[in-house]
């Protein structure tokens, strides 16, 4: 055994940069003109977005008959994509709120980016429940407002809970993110030389003055927000899982769904963060702030949540057998051996088998390896939702009403478009806002806290 | 014009330096001073002797309020305003209200906390603070730690503060002046024209969306469907009418046609009121009369309604003619109409029409009460 000192955390920020260098490092991408590579990337994502927009246009004009949804598979790509994207978002809140409460200093380097990812993922996700209603322009009825029909929404329906959960989640994530951005806007305001930018930053910074009297309330508010965001993020995917679990469809009607969904969400979200940060730190030279240690920690979380998901898969089978309910048992055997068995095995191999490679430290710290595994995890998690939705619906209680689900080109177009939207927003974000929280990173650089209060080891 | 002093500032290089200086400033009895650091420095609130933040109370209050209101609102909509049993659950299913209550608590608590923090605790947005656009602000925004003692402090004395800051180890000791007051008259033409453009475009867009766009395809595809609706043409029939008449002579089950459609009802012919004037019947008649008849004939049948003047004036129902009519004759008017007054057959059932007749009779008797009637009412009232 080699002697590793586990009592001391590795430094969060490598190389002990001067505080002014951090400003420089983070703000440089905002000052420079976008490079050619940026434009190439942007044109790719915009093309994807356009494909999505056209498919969506078809859907809105001709109705959701353009999709593969049918009887009995009433939910298809629309809800699969919704659950997929909401799940992606969860890693951001986990990093920004839960790790904050757990005093994990390493989160500072990646929190801002992860939060942005949350917001964009939830925005993308939010589109799907709206468009799957077919007439998006009537979506106002999802909210209880006094209308001519004297009708209110059904508050006992999980679908209404979902409306509240997702919209609250989006709002709170946005507020949390914005509060974190205020001091950074002030720093940018004071260093920019362009008058236009100065006006924008001044407005966005609200006139923040870095006052210690303000920091005191600010830190309190940040803690309170983190305290609320933590149960919120758990509640959101719990409620998403209620959309299924509260029904009586075999394969959906299980109490394991909430924790299983939450674990899966964090799992896929971290995989997405890992993949994107690999690019961000390279392109923007942020290797000192987003270090390989960050990646290793995230990979460990992927491993843990992957095991939880694997446990849930096994447990579902066990309970199906243990319950003695024929329909339930049939659904699970049909999942593994039926017409959609290929999707089930993609899911199991991507989510349970490949992440096991993260037991090896070498792989946890190898950028190419983790990129591939993270990609597989995202593929696997998309298929998990496919399996849950399609295999459960296509063969339920009554054999005479069994059917098959075949997605159409429009379905795929919208799926591609959702990636286009997400990545376009991310690309624009990297060029317009600081991708790393300047003030938070400064606060965790060695020597930035007074020695009387413990200096570098103090939290 | 001489400038008004806001305060004196000094910069420090290390967190230790600013801590010591802040501590000393607070110990010396200064109260109106502030420390500016690029990130929160731990322990600074104690050094500056500021009280712990009370922001948590705002969160608590609005969180609880939001949760209570959400619960109450759900109860009111689902159990009071439009009670509906769903899935056999009680009208107030507590567990099912849990998720929404929780989400509203979180939403109310976070939004109120942030709004209160920014507006009440920070007095932001404020972009004309004297410290803005100074070298001092540029430094503390990046990598220096600043201390600012304000001129409003009771202990403030220009010379003393300068030496004090110097002794505390501060560098770049500079005075900060209040900016000249600027006036922003609200009636500037530029501001007004921006306001006008915004108002016009928002209302125009709203009008267009709600009154035009929603009636174009595909938005009207819910109302404009390929199905046969009343008033619609239909190619399959020779005459092209979508609405069909029943076959000649058809009689609906249990429904005898009204025999006096094309002829006047004579008293002797025995079209008598089949209902008794019970309280129930009179209430029904009153409701229907108020709904269908009162707009023209007035609440008490005087013909003094709110539509008077917009329509051929309806006669009073208290004329000798109307009073001497048999029940059947009044019923006849309701059923087939009379001149400009339309038939009420499509909107009311037979029972309802007969009930209305009873009610009209009651109105007529009340308006033209005999002494005996008055005596009756009096004794009735006394008996109560």
Tab-separated table of N, CA, C and O in Angstrom, chain B residues 246-252 257:
chain	number	residue	atom	x	y	z
B	246	UNK	N	-87.143	15.524	-39.805
B	246	UNK	CA	-87.614	14.156	-39.630
B	246	UNK	C	-88.619	13.805	-40.722
B	246	UNK	O	-89.239	14.696	-41.321
B	247	UNK	N	-88.768	12.537	-40.960
B	247	UNK	CA	-89.734	12.084	-41.965
B	247	UNK	C	-91.116	12.587	-41.582
B	247	UNK	O	-91.459	12.622	-40.395
B	248	UNK	N	-91.899	12.995	-42.584
B	248	UNK	CA	-93.245	13.534	-42.336
B	248	UNK	C	-94.036	12.624	-41.412
B	248	UNK	O	-94.071	11.411	-41.604
B	249	UNK	N	-94.666	13.250	-40.427
B	249	UNK	CA	-95.537	12.481	-39.552
B	249	UNK	C	-94.808	11.718	-38.457
B	249	UNK	O	-95.418	10.955	-37.724
B	250	UNK	N	-93.530	11.900	-38.328
B	250	UNK	CA	-92.790	11.195	-37.272
B	250	UNK	C	-93.209	11.726	-35.899
B	250	UNK	O	-93.333	12.926	-35.710
B	251	UNK	N	-93.398	10.826	-35.005
B	251	UNK	CA	-93.717	11.237	-33.637
B	251	UNK	C	-92.664	10.631	-32.724
B	251	UNK	O	-92.436	9.430	-32.757
B	252	UNK	N	-92.022	11.490	-31.913
B	252	UNK	CA	-91.013	10.965	-31.001
B	252	UNK	C	-91.680	10.116	-29.941
B	252	UNK	O	-92.837	10.350	-29.588
B	257	UNK	N	-97.794	15.178	-30.323
B	257	UNK	CA	-97.654	16.509	-30.902
B	257	UNK	C	-98.698	17.470	-30.335
B	257	UNK	O	-99.790	17.052	-29.946
